[in-house]
Every structure is written in C-alpha cells, then in structure tokens.
Amino acid sequence: MGILDKLSLKKIKDGLTRTRNDLLGKILNLFGTTRAIDANFFTNLEEILISADVGVDMTDKIISNLKERLKIERINEVNDVLTILKDELYKILKSTCDSKDLDPFLIPEGVKPFVIMIVGVNGVGKTTTIGKLAYNYKSRGKKVLIGAADTFRAAANEQLEIWAERAGVDIIQQQKGADPGAVVFDTLKSAVARNIDVVLVDTAGRLHTKTNLMEELKKVKKVMQKVIPEAPHEVWLVLDATTGQNSIQQARQFKQAVGVTGLIITKLDGTAKGGVVFAIANELKIPVKFIGVGEDIDDLQPFDPEVFVDALLKT
Amino acid sequence: MFEEITQKFELLFKKIRGQAKITESNIAETMREVRRVMLEADVNYKVVKDFTEKVQQKALGQEVLRSITPGQMLIKIIYDELVNLMGSTRADIKFSPNPPTVIMIVGLQGSGKTTFCAKLANHLKHKGRHPLLVAADIYRPAAIEQLKQLGEQIQVPVFSMDSGVDAVQIAVNSVDFARKNYRDVVIIDTAGRMHIDEEMMREVERIKEAVKPHEILFVVDSMTGQEAVNVAKEFNDRLNFDGVVLTKLDGDARGGAALSIKAVVNKPIKFVSIGEKLDALEPFYPDRMASRILGMGDIVTLVEKAQKQVDEEKAKKLEEKLKKNQFTLEDFRDQIREIRKMGPLRELLSMIPGIGSALRNIDIDEKQLVKLEAIINSMTPEERRKPQIINASRKRRIAMGSGTTVQDVNMLLKQFEEMQKLIKQLNRGRFKGFKLPL
C-alpha cells in the first residue's frame, strides 16, 4: 500500500463508510434483485451514479462504456459486471496521475521553499485544510510557513493563527484589508531568509464567477513569481464534497485563472459522495491529492483512486 | 444566478416554439431534456422524476390540446410546476408579540451561516428592529471573533461568553441579556455541523429546547448537490425548522438544490443571500425564481432594486426612449453609471427578460465598464446620439481620447447595437404577458 499504513487506510474507509454503505447497499440490492442484466439494471445503476453527484453526462459515459465492454467481453455474470464497473471508475481517476506521485506530501528534491497556494470558493474549508497540511508537513520534519493572504473575510487571520498554533508552525500576516499580494511577497521573502521547506499560502474564498477576484488571484500568483520565479510549485483547489455539478465549473475557472495542479476534496465524512470528481478528472485531468474526512488536525488523507473506488463499491 | 439552467430552458423553448403542435412523441423528447437539464442543475434525482411525470401528465391532457400555441402552454405548465415545487407563496419571519423574538440559524459547515446572521441583523436593523447577535459557535476557530467583527461593521451588539461555556448556556444567557437590554430580536449563530454527527445534532436540539426559538432558519449553499435533500431532511426531522436560506446565489450555481429541498421538507425558502456585502440579502419569491429559471427574467426584483437607486424621472425618460427605440449612447452611459452604483452588472442584467441570454456571450467585466464609459466620454454629443456617423477617422480619435484602441471602440459600438436590437425585440412584445421592466 506504499506510504499508506493500515491505520490511515482504515481512516479513509471510516470516513467513507456512509458513502460506501449507501452506494454499496444500493448496488447489492441492485445485483441481488435483478438477476439478469437488463435495461432495468442500467436504470438502477444510473440512479446510483447520479445520486452520488457523478452527473448526467459522466453517468451516461460510464454506463455506455460499461455496456460496450460487457458486449465485447461477453460478460453477463453479475460479479464480473461489478469488476468491470470498478475498473472503469479507476481508469477515469487514474487518467490524471501516475502511480509515482502516490504520496502527495512528497516534495521534489532541491526545491526550497516549496510553495503551495490553496484556492477555492467560500466555505469549502480552505483554512482548515491549510492547518491540516501544515501539521502533516511538520510531522514529516519539514519547516513550514503559512502565508495568510485571506485579508478579506472577518477573522480569517485569527482562525488561521489558531490552526498554525495547533500545527506548531509560523505564520506571516498583515492587518485585515491589506493587499494579499503584499502578504504573499512578505511570506516568500521571509521563507527564503528563514530557510523554510514548505510555504502554504491561504487565499480568500472567492466565487469563480467574480472576474475581479479571479484577477486578484492571478496577481497574487505573479507576485510570488517575483520572489521565486517557479512559485507556486503547486496550486491546490479545495472542493466541498457536498457541492454538486458546480464543482466542475469551479475547477474549470480556477484552472484557467491560476493553473490548478491538484484537488482536495473536503467534508467526505458526511453523506456526500463526491462523485463529481469523475467528471473533473475526465474533462480537466486534474488529480485529486487529498481528502478531508473530519475537523481534527489529522483528518486529511492522501487520495488513492483504488482505495476511493474500493471504499465506494467494495463488495 | 440560475444562469445555466435558464440558458438550457431557453434553448429548449426555442426548439418547442418552432413547432406547430405538441405531439406525444415530441413531449417525450422535451421531457427527457427537461429531466436532463434539471439533473445537471443538481435537482434531486427523485424530485426530477416526480416533476417530469407531473408535467408530462398535464401536458398530455386536455389543457394543452385546447390552447392556441402549444409551446406557450407547455412553458406555462413547466413554470407552474416549478412554482409549485418551490412553494407558492413567500413567507416572512414571524415575530413574537412578546419580544425578544428568538431566531436560530443552523446548517452545515461553510454554508454561510455567520455571514447570513450579520446580513439578517443588518436587514432587521434597517427595518427598525433592535437585533442582538449571539455567537454560539464555540468550535470553529475564530468563529466568535468573526461574528464580533461583522457586528462591529453593521453596529449591532454581539453577545458572547468566555471559552468553556457550552452553546446551550450561551443561548439561554443571551436571551436574558436581550430582555434586560431591550433588544427585540435575538439571532443565534450556531456552529456548522454534519447532519450525521449525532453529538452535534443533539446539541442543536438542546439549544432549541432551552430557548424555544420563534424561528429556526436552515442555511444551505445553493451549490449543494444531490445530498441537499438528505441534509435538509435530517435537520428538519431533528428541529422542524421554519424556513430555508439559500446562500452564494451570486455564483453560477444552477441551484437545483433549492427546488428539491422545498419538495422534500416542504418548508418555504425565506431568504436568498447574494454577495459578500452585508446589505446583499433578499427575500425569496418562488414565482420570480421560477420565471428566472425559465428565462423569463426576474422583473419585479429588478424594478425594486432599481427603484432604490435610480432616479425615477430618469427611468421614466428612459422608458419613453426605449419604447420609441431612441436609446442613445448617452443613455447607455447613464445606465452604466447607475448600474455600477447598483451592484454586479451580470446579476442585474440577468433579471431583464431576454437580456440575460443575449448578453451571455459578452463578457461583462466591471473594469470593462470603466473603459466603456471612457470611450463614450470621448465622443462628441452628436456621435453619442447618432453612432452611425462614427467613421474610421472618428474611431481613431475616440480611441486616442479614451486611451483605448479602435478595436475597443468597435466592440462598444457592436455591444450598443446589440442592446438596441434587444430593446426593439422587447418592444415588439416578444414576451407577451410580461411588462417591460423599466
């Protein structure tokens, strides 16, 4: 399982238990009640996928690929169908990443400081995620610095401060209403001077439809490049698993504006299934790096397509 | 807002409009598309199923056969069903005859509860009430601080207690405090919680038992997917809440969640929350929202919004001009100025019937407006009245004068031309039965 020890695997599964039970229950029902693979079977499968926020288009695509393969491979055993379905789902998620970056906490050698910018719409859990990321890098022996570039929301600084304290890392901030570009500039300068390994930049939540705020984000990125030409090395978009098809639009817009390199799916400890990830992987080829499964500082887990799909469909 | 679903329906209706008669087979096709549109809009799978079945039944019944234009009839049926789905009357907050009125705000993490609390307090303050905000989110780091800062911005007192006091106690004490300090509305901001978190759900039940709120509002992000229904159902089973607040409607969320929540818990949507400015709170009007979804535009909201800030006389003059197709670049400039005062342009324009779709391809950037204004300012009064006289050499001059390029000038002229076309269409009564908004 590579870097994933048994404990963290269990944790992901625990986080996804609700998801699994719902979907699994339905699938078992489906496979139990309908012996023959008929039109009704596919209608039920469609309901399962759409109810998991996979989306109409993606669901159609998955089902038509599945049908095609069943035909070509002449499969009509219920269990084999499940295997093929899982395989189709893996394939979509795996199309975005190669196995070598299974540990998303890994930092390429010689890159110092490694700058990660965290972006997303309001209320998806960016600040909480930063806290968890900081804690994880710190426990891997890295020197971490947080840049508090959300200068807009009331008490954003205070919230991030508490997370930084919990993680035991330093934070660079200015007063509320300050220019986020200036905060980022300070943060990177100071990271270089203090020999920091990982810089995490928190940005204000913004709806992807607000042109001016998206421009501001581009500017923040440009300011980083003034200090470190290759920065940010990663731009991670935080998506709320509870969000439906709008996540695709968010991913499109943020990718276009600042070049998203990875996704973090939060709030997977609820009943939301996060099925929209398939459509994003399929269209935008952005890999999912982590999933958030709770509010505690260690509730952030590396994303593994197989574990994810297994947890969803495990028989 | 609701832009994408609107766009889809518009396309759909264009298709139907072209047909002389509704047959069983082309209704089936339309219904399939309606289903698809709604699913893509995150309306719950089961709600969509019910909806399409109902519409299909009605459409195939006599009502349609008797109507003159089947396309219009179908639009009406879909519209009526959508209104039905979202609740047919709008509901306000019910105030207690014995103040303070206690309002409790609940919802998932990140749905926008704290911001909504401040907006609601601000809204009530402007209506002559004396709200008290209560910081009962003792879990999220700096949540109390956030509410304090927002309270300061709108000058509404915030009640909070030292850490270690539990949320139930804070709520109880805050009501006492309000009574003693003559605050007539108490708004309790509770912590965000997962609907399956037993412990946290019990806490919010305990708050309810302790303070017996007159109103419990469930706040939900309009971007929520299929789970919206389960989340709302769980909160409702626990708390029997009184109404729903839809947040983040200023994005391009298709907002299907709003439709399904209403269908499943049968509670009215009382407010919508648009934007991060603290005065951006609107009551929810199911009928307007339905017409918005169907591309008919949200006429009433627009008028109300416009009345707040646009000088009425100016509007009247503009109406005359619009009716006579005499809309000039000067009027265009006035509109740009007024609109910039009013808030996000796209949001505003999308409320005008037909314009929402026509302007969709034109990128409306707020900065762009400054540029447009500069270009118009660099024209002579004659040019503004008769843009057709603007030739290549005039264009160069205007571009130089406004610090833009000839392409920019061309773009403006083209946009203006499109606007004129639209106005002509509106005047021709493309939307029969709907009055011109201005």
CSV table of N, CA and C in Angstrom, one decimal, chain A residues 18 22 26 43 46-47 50-53 56-57 60 121-124 128 152-156 158-160 162-163 166 176 205-213 215 240 242-246 249-250 252-253 267-273 295, chain B residues 4 35-36 39-42 44-46 49 108-111 115 139-143 145-147 149-150 153 192 194-197 221 223-228 230-231 248-254 275-277 344 346 363-367:
chain,number,residue,atom,x,y,z
A,18,ARG,N,-20.2,6.0,5.3
A,18,ARG,CA,-21.5,6.3,4.9
A,18,ARG,C,-21.7,6.2,3.4
A,22,ASP,N,-24.2,3.5,1.7
A,22,ASP,CA,-25.3,3.9,0.8
A,22,ASP,C,-25.2,3.3,-0.6
A,26,LYS,N,-27.2,0.0,-2.2
A,26,LYS,CA,-27.9,0.1,-3.4
A,26,LYS,C,-27.4,-0.9,-4.5
A,43,THR,N,-30.9,1.3,-15.5
A,43,THR,CA,-31.6,2.4,-14.9
A,43,THR,C,-31.3,2.6,-13.5
A,46,GLU,N,-27.9,3.9,-13.1
A,46,GLU,CA,-27.9,5.4,-13.4
A,46,GLU,C,-28.3,6.2,-12.2
A,47,GLU,N,-29.4,5.7,-11.5
A,47,GLU,CA,-29.8,6.4,-10.3
A,47,GLU,C,-28.7,6.4,-9.2
A,50,ILE,N,-26.0,9.0,-10.5
A,50,ILE,CA,-26.5,10.4,-10.4
A,50,ILE,C,-26.7,10.8,-9.0
A,51,SER,N,-27.2,10.0,-8.2
A,51,SER,CA,-27.4,10.3,-6.8
A,51,SER,C,-26.1,10.5,-6.0
A,52,ALA,N,-25.0,10.0,-6.6
A,52,ALA,CA,-23.7,10.2,-6.0
A,52,ALA,C,-23.0,11.4,-6.6
A,53,ASP,N,-23.8,12.3,-7.3
A,53,ASP,CA,-23.2,13.5,-7.9
A,53,ASP,C,-22.3,13.3,-9.0
A,56,VAL,N,-25.0,13.8,-15.0
A,56,VAL,CA,-25.7,13.1,-16.1
A,56,VAL,C,-24.8,12.7,-17.2
A,57,ASP,N,-24.0,13.6,-17.6
A,57,ASP,CA,-23.1,13.3,-18.8
A,57,ASP,C,-22.1,12.2,-18.4
A,60,ASP,N,-23.8,8.9,-18.1
A,60,ASP,CA,-24.0,8.3,-19.4
A,60,ASP,C,-22.8,7.7,-20.0
A,121,VAL,N,-13.7,28.4,-3.6
A,121,VAL,CA,-14.8,29.3,-3.3
A,121,VAL,C,-15.0,29.3,-1.8
A,122,ASN,N,-16.0,30.2,-1.4
A,122,ASN,CA,-16.2,30.4,0.0
A,122,ASN,C,-16.8,29.2,0.7
A,123,GLY,N,-16.2,28.9,1.9
A,123,GLY,CA,-16.8,27.9,2.7
A,123,GLY,C,-16.5,26.4,2.4
A,124,VAL,N,-15.5,26.2,1.6
A,124,VAL,CA,-15.2,24.8,1.3
A,124,VAL,C,-14.2,24.2,2.3
A,128,THR,N,-9.1,25.4,7.2
A,128,THR,CA,-9.0,24.1,7.9
A,128,THR,C,-8.0,23.2,7.2
A,152,PHE,N,-9.5,39.4,3.5
A,152,PHE,CA,-10.9,39.9,3.3
A,152,PHE,C,-11.9,39.5,4.4
A,153,ARG,N,-12.0,38.2,4.6
A,153,ARG,CA,-13.0,37.7,5.5
A,153,ARG,C,-12.7,38.1,6.9
A,154,ALA,N,-13.8,38.5,7.6
A,154,ALA,CA,-13.7,38.8,9.0
A,154,ALA,C,-13.1,37.6,9.8
A,155,ALA,N,-12.1,37.9,10.6
A,155,ALA,CA,-11.4,37.0,11.5
A,155,ALA,C,-10.8,35.8,10.8
A,156,ALA,N,-10.5,35.9,9.5
A,156,ALA,CA,-9.8,34.9,8.8
A,156,ALA,C,-8.4,34.7,9.4
A,158,GLU,N,-7.4,35.4,12.5
A,158,GLU,CA,-7.4,34.7,13.8
A,158,GLU,C,-7.6,33.2,13.7
A,159,GLN,N,-8.5,32.9,12.7
A,159,GLN,CA,-8.7,31.4,12.5
A,159,GLN,C,-7.5,30.7,12.1
A,160,LEU,N,-6.8,31.3,11.2
A,160,LEU,CA,-5.5,30.7,10.6
A,160,LEU,C,-4.5,30.6,11.7
A,162,ILE,N,-4.9,30.2,14.9
A,162,ILE,CA,-5.2,29.1,15.8
A,162,ILE,C,-4.7,27.8,15.2
A,163,TRP,N,-5.0,27.6,13.9
A,163,TRP,CA,-4.5,26.4,13.2
A,163,TRP,C,-3.0,26.3,13.2
A,166,ARG,N,-1.9,25.2,16.5
A,166,ARG,CA,-2.1,23.8,16.7
A,166,ARG,C,-1.1,22.9,15.9
A,176,LYS,N,-6.2,43.1,8.5
A,176,LYS,CA,-7.4,42.9,7.7
A,176,LYS,C,-7.5,44.0,6.6
A,205,GLY,N,-11.6,33.1,0.1
A,205,GLY,CA,-12.6,32.4,-0.7
A,205,GLY,C,-13.2,33.3,-1.7
A,206,ARG,N,-13.4,32.8,-2.9
A,206,ARG,CA,-14.0,33.7,-4.0
A,206,ARG,C,-14.8,32.8,-4.9
A,207,LEU,N,-16.0,33.3,-5.3
A,207,LEU,CA,-16.8,32.6,-6.3
A,207,LEU,C,-16.0,32.8,-7.6
A,208,HIS,N,-16.0,31.7,-8.3
A,208,HIS,CA,-15.2,31.7,-9.6
A,208,HIS,C,-15.8,32.6,-10.6
A,209,THR,N,-17.0,33.1,-10.4
A,209,THR,CA,-17.6,33.9,-11.4
A,209,THR,C,-17.3,35.4,-11.2
A,210,LYS,N,-16.6,35.7,-10.1
A,210,LYS,CA,-16.3,37.1,-9.8
A,210,LYS,C,-14.9,37.5,-10.5
A,211,THR,N,-15.1,38.1,-11.7
A,211,THR,CA,-13.9,38.4,-12.5
A,211,THR,C,-12.8,39.1,-11.8
A,212,ASN,N,-13.2,40.1,-11.0
A,212,ASN,CA,-12.2,41.0,-10.3
A,212,ASN,C,-11.4,40.1,-9.3
A,213,LEU,N,-12.1,39.3,-8.6
A,213,LEU,CA,-11.5,38.5,-7.6
A,213,LEU,C,-10.5,37.4,-8.2
A,215,GLU,N,-9.0,37.9,-11.0
A,215,GLU,CA,-7.9,38.7,-11.4
A,215,GLU,C,-6.9,38.9,-10.2
A,240,ASP,N,-15.7,21.2,-2.0
A,240,ASP,CA,-16.5,20.7,-0.9
A,240,ASP,C,-17.3,19.5,-1.5
A,242,THR,N,-19.9,18.2,-0.7
A,242,THR,CA,-21.3,18.4,-0.7
A,242,THR,C,-21.8,19.1,-1.9
A,243,THR,N,-20.9,19.9,-2.6
A,243,THR,CA,-21.2,20.6,-3.8
A,243,THR,C,-21.6,19.7,-4.9
A,244,GLY,N,-22.5,20.1,-5.7
A,244,GLY,CA,-22.9,19.2,-6.9
A,244,GLY,C,-22.1,19.5,-8.1
A,245,GLN,N,-22.8,19.6,-9.2
A,245,GLN,CA,-22.1,19.8,-10.5
A,245,GLN,C,-21.4,21.1,-10.6
A,246,ASN,N,-21.7,22.1,-9.8
A,246,ASN,CA,-20.9,23.3,-9.9
A,246,ASN,C,-19.4,23.2,-9.7
A,249,GLN,N,-17.5,23.5,-12.8
A,249,GLN,CA,-17.3,24.9,-13.2
A,249,GLN,C,-16.2,25.6,-12.4
A,250,GLN,N,-16.2,25.3,-11.1
A,250,GLN,CA,-15.2,25.9,-10.2
A,250,GLN,C,-13.8,25.4,-10.7
A,252,ARG,N,-12.9,24.4,-13.6
A,252,ARG,CA,-12.6,25.0,-14.9
A,252,ARG,C,-12.0,26.4,-14.7
A,253,GLN,N,-12.8,27.2,-14.0
A,253,GLN,CA,-12.4,28.6,-13.8
A,253,GLN,C,-11.1,28.8,-13.1
A,267,LYS,N,-14.9,17.4,3.5
A,267,LYS,CA,-16.2,17.0,4.0
A,267,LYS,C,-16.7,15.7,3.5
A,268,LEU,N,-15.8,14.8,3.3
A,268,LEU,CA,-16.2,13.4,2.9
A,268,LEU,C,-16.6,12.6,4.1
A,269,ASP,N,-16.6,13.2,5.2
A,269,ASP,CA,-17.1,12.5,6.4
A,269,ASP,C,-18.6,12.6,6.5
A,270,GLY,N,-19.2,13.3,5.7
A,270,GLY,CA,-20.7,13.4,5.7
A,270,GLY,C,-21.3,12.3,4.8
A,271,THR,N,-22.5,12.6,4.3
A,271,THR,CA,-23.0,11.5,3.4
A,271,THR,C,-22.8,11.8,1.9
A,272,ALA,N,-22.2,13.0,1.7
A,272,ALA,CA,-22.0,13.4,0.3
A,272,ALA,C,-21.0,12.4,-0.3
A,273,LYS,N,-21.1,12.1,-1.6
A,273,LYS,CA,-20.3,11.1,-2.2
A,273,LYS,C,-19.1,11.7,-3.1
A,295,GLU,N,-12.9,17.2,11.2
A,295,GLU,CA,-12.4,18.5,11.6
A,295,GLU,C,-11.2,18.5,12.4
B,4,GLU,N,-27.3,29.0,-15.8
B,4,GLU,CA,-27.1,27.9,-16.7
B,4,GLU,C,-28.4,27.2,-17.0
B,35,ARG,N,-35.7,16.7,-17.9
B,35,ARG,CA,-35.1,15.9,-16.9
B,35,ARG,C,-33.6,16.1,-16.8
B,36,ARG,N,-33.0,16.1,-18.0
B,36,ARG,CA,-31.6,16.2,-18.1
B,36,ARG,C,-31.1,17.6,-17.5
B,39,LEU,N,-31.4,17.6,-13.8
B,39,LEU,CA,-30.4,16.8,-13.1
B,39,LEU,C,-29.0,17.5,-13.2
B,40,GLU,N,-28.7,18.1,-14.3
B,40,GLU,CA,-27.5,18.8,-14.4
B,40,GLU,C,-27.5,20.0,-13.4
B,41,ALA,N,-28.7,20.4,-13.1
B,41,ALA,CA,-28.8,21.6,-12.2
B,41,ALA,C,-28.8,21.1,-10.7
B,42,ASP,N,-28.5,19.8,-10.5
B,42,ASP,CA,-28.4,19.3,-9.1
B,42,ASP,C,-29.7,19.1,-8.5
B,44,ASN,N,-32.6,17.0,-7.1
B,44,ASN,CA,-32.5,15.6,-6.7
B,44,ASN,C,-33.2,14.6,-7.7
B,45,TYR,N,-32.6,13.5,-7.8
B,45,TYR,CA,-33.0,12.5,-8.8
B,45,TYR,C,-34.5,12.2,-8.7
B,46,LYS,N,-34.9,12.0,-7.4
B,46,LYS,CA,-36.3,11.6,-7.3
B,46,LYS,C,-37.3,12.7,-7.5
B,49,LYS,N,-37.8,13.1,-11.1
B,49,LYS,CA,-38.7,12.1,-11.6
B,49,LYS,C,-40.1,12.5,-11.4
B,108,LEU,N,-24.9,23.2,7.7
B,108,LEU,CA,-23.7,22.5,7.6
B,108,LEU,C,-22.5,23.5,7.7
B,109,GLN,N,-21.3,23.0,7.9
B,109,GLN,CA,-20.1,23.8,7.8
B,109,GLN,C,-20.0,24.5,6.5
B,110,GLY,N,-19.6,25.8,6.5
B,110,GLY,CA,-19.3,26.5,5.3
B,110,GLY,C,-20.5,26.9,4.5
B,111,SER,N,-21.7,26.8,5.0
B,111,SER,CA,-22.9,27.1,4.2
B,111,SER,C,-23.1,28.6,4.2
B,115,THR,N,-22.1,34.8,8.0
B,115,THR,CA,-22.3,36.0,7.2
B,115,THR,C,-23.8,36.3,7.1
B,139,TYR,N,-16.9,26.0,18.5
B,139,TYR,CA,-16.0,25.0,17.9
B,139,TYR,C,-15.0,25.6,16.9
B,140,ARG,N,-15.6,26.2,15.9
B,140,ARG,CA,-14.7,26.6,14.8
B,140,ARG,C,-13.7,27.7,15.3
B,141,PRO,N,-12.4,27.6,15.0
B,141,PRO,CA,-11.5,28.6,15.4
B,141,PRO,C,-11.9,30.0,14.9
B,142,ALA,N,-12.0,31.0,15.8
B,142,ALA,CA,-12.2,32.4,15.5
B,142,ALA,C,-13.6,32.6,14.9
B,143,ALA,N,-14.6,31.7,15.1
B,143,ALA,CA,-15.9,32.0,14.7
B,143,ALA,C,-16.5,33.1,15.4
B,145,GLU,N,-14.9,35.5,17.0
B,145,GLU,CA,-14.2,36.7,16.5
B,145,GLU,C,-14.8,37.2,15.2
B,146,GLN,N,-15.1,36.3,14.3
B,146,GLN,CA,-15.7,36.7,13.0
B,146,GLN,C,-17.0,37.4,13.2
B,147,LEU,N,-17.9,36.8,14.0
B,147,LEU,CA,-19.2,37.5,14.3
B,147,LEU,C,-19.0,38.8,14.9
B,149,GLN,N,-16.5,40.9,14.6
B,149,GLN,CA,-16.1,41.9,13.6
B,149,GLN,C,-17.2,42.3,12.7
B,150,LEU,N,-18.1,41.3,12.3
B,150,LEU,CA,-19.2,41.6,11.4
B,150,LEU,C,-20.2,42.5,12.2
B,153,GLN,N,-19.1,46.0,12.1
B,153,GLN,CA,-19.3,46.6,10.8
B,153,GLN,C,-20.7,47.2,10.7
B,192,GLY,N,-21.5,25.2,12.6
B,192,GLY,CA,-21.8,24.3,11.5
B,192,GLY,C,-21.6,22.9,11.9
B,194,MET,N,-22.3,18.5,10.7
B,194,MET,CA,-22.7,17.5,9.8
B,194,MET,C,-24.0,16.9,10.3
B,195,HIS,N,-24.9,16.7,9.4
B,195,HIS,CA,-26.2,16.2,9.8
B,195,HIS,C,-26.2,14.8,10.4
B,196,ILE,N,-25.1,14.1,10.2
B,196,ILE,CA,-24.9,12.7,10.7
B,196,ILE,C,-24.1,12.7,12.0
B,197,ASP,N,-23.7,13.9,12.5
B,197,ASP,CA,-22.9,13.9,13.7
B,197,ASP,C,-23.9,14.0,14.9
B,221,ASP,N,-26.1,26.1,1.1
B,221,ASP,CA,-25.3,26.6,0.0
B,221,ASP,C,-26.1,26.2,-1.3
B,223,MET,N,-25.0,25.8,-4.1
B,223,MET,CA,-24.2,24.9,-4.9
B,223,MET,C,-24.3,23.4,-4.5
B,224,THR,N,-25.1,23.2,-3.5
B,224,THR,CA,-25.2,21.8,-2.9
B,224,THR,C,-25.7,20.8,-4.0
B,225,GLY,N,-25.2,19.6,-3.9
B,225,GLY,CA,-25.5,18.6,-4.9
B,225,GLY,C,-26.7,17.7,-4.4
B,226,GLN,N,-26.7,16.5,-4.8
B,226,GLN,CA,-27.8,15.6,-4.6
B,226,GLN,C,-28.1,15.4,-3.1
B,227,GLU,N,-27.0,15.6,-2.2
B,227,GLU,CA,-27.2,15.4,-0.8
B,227,GLU,C,-28.1,16.4,-0.1
B,228,ALA,N,-28.3,17.5,-0.8
B,228,ALA,CA,-29.1,18.6,-0.2
B,228,ALA,C,-30.3,18.1,0.5
B,230,ASN,N,-31.0,15.1,1.7
B,230,ASN,CA,-30.8,14.3,2.9
B,230,ASN,C,-30.4,15.2,4.0
B,231,VAL,N,-29.6,16.2,3.7
B,231,VAL,CA,-29.1,17.1,4.8
B,231,VAL,C,-30.3,17.9,5.3
B,248,LYS,N,-24.9,32.1,-1.4
B,248,LYS,CA,-24.0,32.0,-2.6
B,248,LYS,C,-24.7,32.0,-3.9
B,249,LEU,N,-25.8,32.6,-4.0
B,249,LEU,CA,-26.6,32.6,-5.3
B,249,LEU,C,-25.9,33.5,-6.3
B,250,ASP,N,-24.9,34.2,-5.9
B,250,ASP,CA,-24.3,35.1,-6.9
B,250,ASP,C,-23.3,34.4,-7.8
B,251,GLY,N,-23.1,33.1,-7.5
B,251,GLY,CA,-22.2,32.3,-8.4
B,251,GLY,C,-23.0,31.8,-9.5
B,252,ASP,N,-22.5,30.9,-10.3
B,252,ASP,CA,-23.2,30.3,-11.4
B,252,ASP,C,-23.9,29.0,-11.0
B,253,ALA,N,-24.1,28.8,-9.7
B,253,ALA,CA,-24.7,27.5,-9.3
B,253,ALA,C,-26.0,27.4,-10.0
B,254,ARG,N,-26.4,26.2,-10.4
B,254,ARG,CA,-27.6,26.1,-11.1
B,254,ARG,C,-28.8,26.0,-10.1
B,275,GLY,N,-23.9,37.7,-2.6
B,275,GLY,CA,-22.7,38.5,-2.4
B,275,GLY,C,-22.2,38.6,-1.0
B,276,GLU,N,-21.0,39.2,-0.9
B,276,GLU,CA,-20.4,39.2,0.5
B,276,GLU,C,-20.7,40.6,1.2
B,277,LYS,N,-21.2,41.5,0.5
B,277,LYS,CA,-21.6,42.8,1.1
B,277,LYS,C,-22.7,42.5,2.1
B,344,PRO,N,-23.3,44.2,-8.9
B,344,PRO,CA,-22.8,43.4,-10.0
B,344,PRO,C,-23.7,43.4,-11.2
B,346,ARG,N,-23.8,41.7,-14.1
B,346,ARG,CA,-24.3,40.5,-14.7
B,346,ARG,C,-25.6,40.0,-14.0
B,363,ASP,N,-18.6,39.3,-22.4
B,363,ASP,CA,-18.0,39.2,-21.1
B,363,ASP,C,-18.3,40.5,-20.4
B,364,ILE,N,-19.0,40.4,-19.3
B,364,ILE,CA,-19.3,41.7,-18.5
B,364,ILE,C,-18.3,41.7,-17.4
B,365,ASP,N,-17.4,42.6,-17.5
B,365,ASP,CA,-16.3,42.7,-16.5
B,365,ASP,C,-16.5,44.1,-16.0
B,366,GLU,N,-16.5,44.3,-14.7
B,366,GLU,CA,-16.7,45.6,-14.1
B,366,GLU,C,-15.7,46.6,-14.6
B,367,LYS,N,-14.5,46.2,-14.8
B,367,LYS,CA,-13.5,47.1,-15.2
B,367,LYS,C,-13.8,47.6,-16.6
